[in-house]
Amino acid sequence: MIIDTRNLKKTYITYERGTTFGATIKSLFVRKPIEIEALKGIYLSIEKGEIIGLIGPNGAGKSTTLKILSGILHPTSGEADVMGFTPWKQRKKYVANIGAVFGQKSQLIWDIPPMDSFQMNKAIYNIPEEAFTTRLNALVEMLDLSRLIHKPTRQLSLGERMKCEFVMAMLHDPPIVFLDEPTIGLDVIAKEVIRKFIKEMNAKGTTFILTTHDLDDIELLANRVVVINHGSIVFDDSLTNLMGKLGHKKIVKVILSQAYAGTTLKSGLEYEKNSELELEFTLDTSQMSLKAFMDHIAGELEIKDISIESEDIETVIKELYLI
Amino acid sequence: MSRNTGYLKLYGVGLKVGMANIMAYRGDFFINFFIMLMAELFAPIITFLIYRSGAAFPGWTLEEVMMIQGVFLLSKGIGYVFFFGLVDNTLFMVREGTFDLLLIKPRPVLFMSLVSGINVGDLGSIFSGLGVFILAATYLSGTTLMQWLLFLALFVMSLTVMLAFSIIMGSTVIKWVGNGRVYEIFEAISSFGLYPKSIYGKAFANIISFIIPLSIIGFIPAAVLLGRPVTGIWISVIVSILFLILSTRIWKMMMKYYTSAGG
Ligand SMILES: Nc1ncnc2c1ncn2[C@@H]1O[C@H](COP(=O)(O)OP(=O)(O)OP(=O)(O)O)[C@@H](O)[C@H]1O
Ligand SMILES: [Mg+2]
């Protein structure tokens, strides 16, 4: 096991600031603390070589989890063991062994070319010349960056910059890389390049933990999905199992050859009339099997055509978010 | 490679990056250079005008006061280029949320913030300090090698105090991000070091020598070079070192606050 956390909790304390002038003055003297329980006990075990997709609605606690695991934040309570380190206790030694990309924050120095930022990281991590060159060349080739690393960072597009952020995060060859929304704001092609890169690095042994709001990232990358909501893990398994567990709804569209008068169908069957001759059922297969349903409607309706679709991932995940 | 050469090398790379950064806006560099050059000459010019009008700091010639101010401004100039960027940089990064990124580097955050804050753009202030210092130095006579060596050692202490001030200011902006005014407070406090200590009352003179080490920034090293008697040099030196230690303690405290509050 490369990461193991037990009962990680994080409570932020903020102070209420008044909106009116009087209240603002008052808040200068008496401040009312507000506690925000961002994490309510996270248990997470991750094996070497996994790609974990951490998803959840806004404010669920994803970034907080990553910040604790990358040694930036101290948890309020709980334990974590990452490669034998407690991130927040042995920060300096620990962070030499991890990489991180925060989609919303740049590690590159704005006014100078990425190459200079890479040189800076070489000095920060004490990377030997030879290893640096080999590694840089490999990364630059994988991400097709050779033309870009000598241009000032501020002239790069978001996608180009993000690729450079990955180089920054991986020059020192960390066994674990944390990614907080690494595909945010990228176009389809840039996303594809980044995903391919993550897959290739993973095949070479790097463990990735990534948060995202793009479910394609999950579908295409993650061997395991961890859904976090209101500071707790509400699901932790493969995507297939997530679909199997929650995706028991089918959308059945029936085209009729004769209008349905509407009394003989079993009560409890949900449907909408798209038109006189088209009915759309939402079937909950945990309540009624597909076979029973088909048998039933075949007896009641004059069916001309029929289509059956599973609920898509988005709908399934929405159900989890709304808990 | 030993740990220490690693730090030296990193500082070197940081300096190079700082230069590259400045050169990205060459035009701004020259404008800024002259602004800093002129701004720092304000106090010496006022002093010059005071003396020309016939007034004086009792017991001190114009050349001697210029020496104090030259040393002070040189120290502050070096502070501006090498230390004070820490304050702006920390403030900027905490506000932007990128301060987090310093914490994922395997180096002390203070060192990282200092390195990424190197501000070659303020080079002008070193030149104005150096100018006044050299000018005043031409009036020195009979200064011994011993005096110069002691001066150098005390000037290092002066820089130590500058560093400590920048660390304290940098610490405060970690928590009070809205606090863009720390500089002005510093400017106001430190300017007591611009003039001969004897113009202040005894109690106040003691405060700026032995409690908040301001005399050591300009007055004490200059007085040694001028061959003027100074009392309690060693106490001031110790106080300066304690001041640096105190500043790093404050930094640690604020970092602790940051890592538990989360920016
Ligand atoms: N520094 C902070 N101070 C106070 N509250 C905070 C702080 N950082 C986060 N929070 C709160 O903690 C909760 C979890 O935030 P977090 O950033 O971990 O969510 P997230 O899952 O990353 O959300 P998103 O998808 O929007 O990025 C939120 O309610 C947020 O408002
Ligand atoms: Mg987030």
PDB file of N, CA and C in Angstrom, chain B residues 30-46 73 76 122-129 132:
ATOM      1  N   PHE B  30      14.542  50.187 -16.417  1.00  0.00           N
ATOM      2  CA  PHE B  30      15.294  51.451 -16.370  1.00  0.00           C
ATOM      3  C   PHE B  30      14.507  52.554 -15.663  1.00  0.00           C
ATOM      4  N   ILE B  31      13.201  52.583 -15.927  1.00  0.00           N
ATOM      5  CA  ILE B  31      12.382  53.591 -15.237  1.00  0.00           C
ATOM      6  C   ILE B  31      12.446  53.356 -13.734  1.00  0.00           C
ATOM      7  N   ASN B  32      12.250  52.090 -13.346  1.00  0.00           N
ATOM      8  CA  ASN B  32      12.262  51.732 -11.934  1.00  0.00           C
ATOM      9  C   ASN B  32      13.616  52.027 -11.296  1.00  0.00           C
ATOM     10  N   PHE B  33      14.665  51.765 -12.065  1.00  0.00           N
ATOM     11  CA  PHE B  33      16.023  52.008 -11.591  1.00  0.00           C
ATOM     12  C   PHE B  33      16.175  53.472 -11.177  1.00  0.00           C
ATOM     13  N   PHE B  34      15.713  54.377 -12.042  1.00  0.00           N
ATOM     14  CA  PHE B  34      15.882  55.800 -11.737  1.00  0.00           C
ATOM     15  C   PHE B  34      14.940  56.270 -10.638  1.00  0.00           C
ATOM     16  N   ILE B  35      13.734  55.717 -10.614  1.00  0.00           N
ATOM     17  CA  ILE B  35      12.818  56.082  -9.534  1.00  0.00           C
ATOM     18  C   ILE B  35      13.425  55.711  -8.183  1.00  0.00           C
ATOM     19  N   MET B  36      13.932  54.474  -8.094  1.00  0.00           N
ATOM     20  CA  MET B  36      14.505  54.015  -6.835  1.00  0.00           C
ATOM     21  C   MET B  36      15.734  54.853  -6.477  1.00  0.00           C
ATOM     22  N   LEU B  37      16.536  55.146  -7.509  1.00  0.00           N
ATOM     23  CA  LEU B  37      17.753  55.924  -7.309  1.00  0.00           C
ATOM     24  C   LEU B  37      17.409  57.285  -6.698  1.00  0.00           C
ATOM     25  N   MET B  38      16.412  57.941  -7.271  1.00  0.00           N
ATOM     26  CA  MET B  38      16.041  59.268  -6.816  1.00  0.00           C
ATOM     27  C   MET B  38      15.347  59.212  -5.456  1.00  0.00           C
ATOM     28  N   ALA B  39      14.400  58.283  -5.322  1.00  0.00           N
ATOM     29  CA  ALA B  39      13.599  58.214  -4.093  1.00  0.00           C
ATOM     30  C   ALA B  39      14.488  58.069  -2.862  1.00  0.00           C
ATOM     31  N   GLU B  40      15.525  57.267  -3.002  1.00  0.00           N
ATOM     32  CA  GLU B  40      16.377  57.001  -1.850  1.00  0.00           C
ATOM     33  C   GLU B  40      17.286  58.186  -1.518  1.00  0.00           C
ATOM     34  N   LEU B  41      17.395  59.122  -2.461  1.00  0.00           N
ATOM     35  CA  LEU B  41      18.275  60.274  -2.203  1.00  0.00           C
ATOM     36  C   LEU B  41      17.553  61.376  -1.432  1.00  0.00           C
ATOM     37  N   PHE B  42      16.289  61.134  -1.145  1.00  0.00           N
ATOM     38  CA  PHE B  42      15.471  62.143  -0.492  1.00  0.00           C
ATOM     39  C   PHE B  42      16.075  62.610   0.842  1.00  0.00           C
ATOM     40  N   ALA B  43      16.369  61.654   1.720  1.00  0.00           N
ATOM     41  CA  ALA B  43      16.892  62.017   3.050  1.00  0.00           C
ATOM     42  C   ALA B  43      18.230  62.768   2.965  1.00  0.00           C
ATOM     43  N   PRO B  44      19.205  62.254   2.170  1.00  0.00           N
ATOM     44  CA  PRO B  44      20.472  63.002   2.079  1.00  0.00           C
ATOM     45  C   PRO B  44      20.277  64.426   1.536  1.00  0.00           C
ATOM     46  N   ILE B  45      19.368  64.602   0.601  1.00  0.00           N
ATOM     47  CA  ILE B  45      19.157  65.938   0.051  1.00  0.00           C
ATOM     48  C   ILE B  45      18.597  66.882   1.112  1.00  0.00           C
ATOM     49  N   ILE B  46      17.616  66.386   1.878  1.00  0.00           N
ATOM     50  CA  ILE B  46      17.054  67.194   2.965  1.00  0.00           C
ATOM     51  C   ILE B  46      18.154  67.578   3.964  1.00  0.00           C
ATOM     52  N   LEU B  73      21.421  53.719   3.674  1.00  0.00           N
ATOM     53  CA  LEU B  73      20.764  53.520   2.381  1.00  0.00           C
ATOM     54  C   LEU B  73      21.346  52.338   1.612  1.00  0.00           C
ATOM     55  N   LYS B  76      19.776  49.357   3.172  1.00  0.00           N
ATOM     56  CA  LYS B  76      18.373  49.261   2.775  1.00  0.00           C
ATOM     57  C   LYS B  76      18.261  48.862   1.296  1.00  0.00           C
ATOM     58  N   ASP B 122      14.938  46.605  -8.131  1.00  0.00           N
ATOM     59  CA  ASP B 122      15.187  47.689  -7.173  1.00  0.00           C
ATOM     60  C   ASP B 122      16.668  48.050  -7.066  1.00  0.00           C
ATOM     61  N   LEU B 123      17.446  47.600  -8.033  1.00  0.00           N
ATOM     62  CA  LEU B 123      18.885  47.809  -8.014  1.00  0.00           C
ATOM     63  C   LEU B 123      19.268  49.276  -7.820  1.00  0.00           C
ATOM     64  N   GLY B 124      18.424  50.170  -8.305  1.00  0.00           N
ATOM     65  CA  GLY B 124      18.696  51.602  -8.193  1.00  0.00           C
ATOM     66  C   GLY B 124      18.975  52.034  -6.771  1.00  0.00           C
ATOM     67  N   SER B 125      18.274  51.420  -5.822  1.00  0.00           N
ATOM     68  CA  SER B 125      18.438  51.839  -4.429  1.00  0.00           C
ATOM     69  C   SER B 125      19.819  51.468  -3.884  1.00  0.00           C
ATOM     70  N   ILE B 126      20.413  50.401  -4.410  1.00  0.00           N
ATOM     71  CA  ILE B 126      21.778  50.070  -3.981  1.00  0.00           C
ATOM     72  C   ILE B 126      22.734  51.144  -4.490  1.00  0.00           C
ATOM     73  N   PHE B 127      22.501  51.578  -5.737  1.00  0.00           N
ATOM     74  CA  PHE B 127      23.397  52.564  -6.328  1.00  0.00           C
ATOM     75  C   PHE B 127      23.341  53.912  -5.604  1.00  0.00           C
ATOM     76  N   SER B 128      22.121  54.326  -5.222  1.00  0.00           N
ATOM     77  CA  SER B 128      22.060  55.604  -4.512  1.00  0.00           C
ATOM     78  C   SER B 128      22.774  55.497  -3.168  1.00  0.00           C
ATOM     79  N   GLY B 129      22.576  54.368  -2.465  1.00  0.00           N
ATOM     80  CA  GLY B 129      23.258  54.163  -1.188  1.00  0.00           C
ATOM     81  C   GLY B 129      24.767  54.178  -1.377  1.00  0.00           C
ATOM     82  N   VAL B 132      26.150  57.764  -2.121  1.00  0.00           N
ATOM     83  CA  VAL B 132      26.276  58.608  -0.938  1.00  0.00           C
ATOM     84  C   VAL B 132      27.428  58.112  -0.062  1.00  0.00           C
TER      85      VAL B 132
END
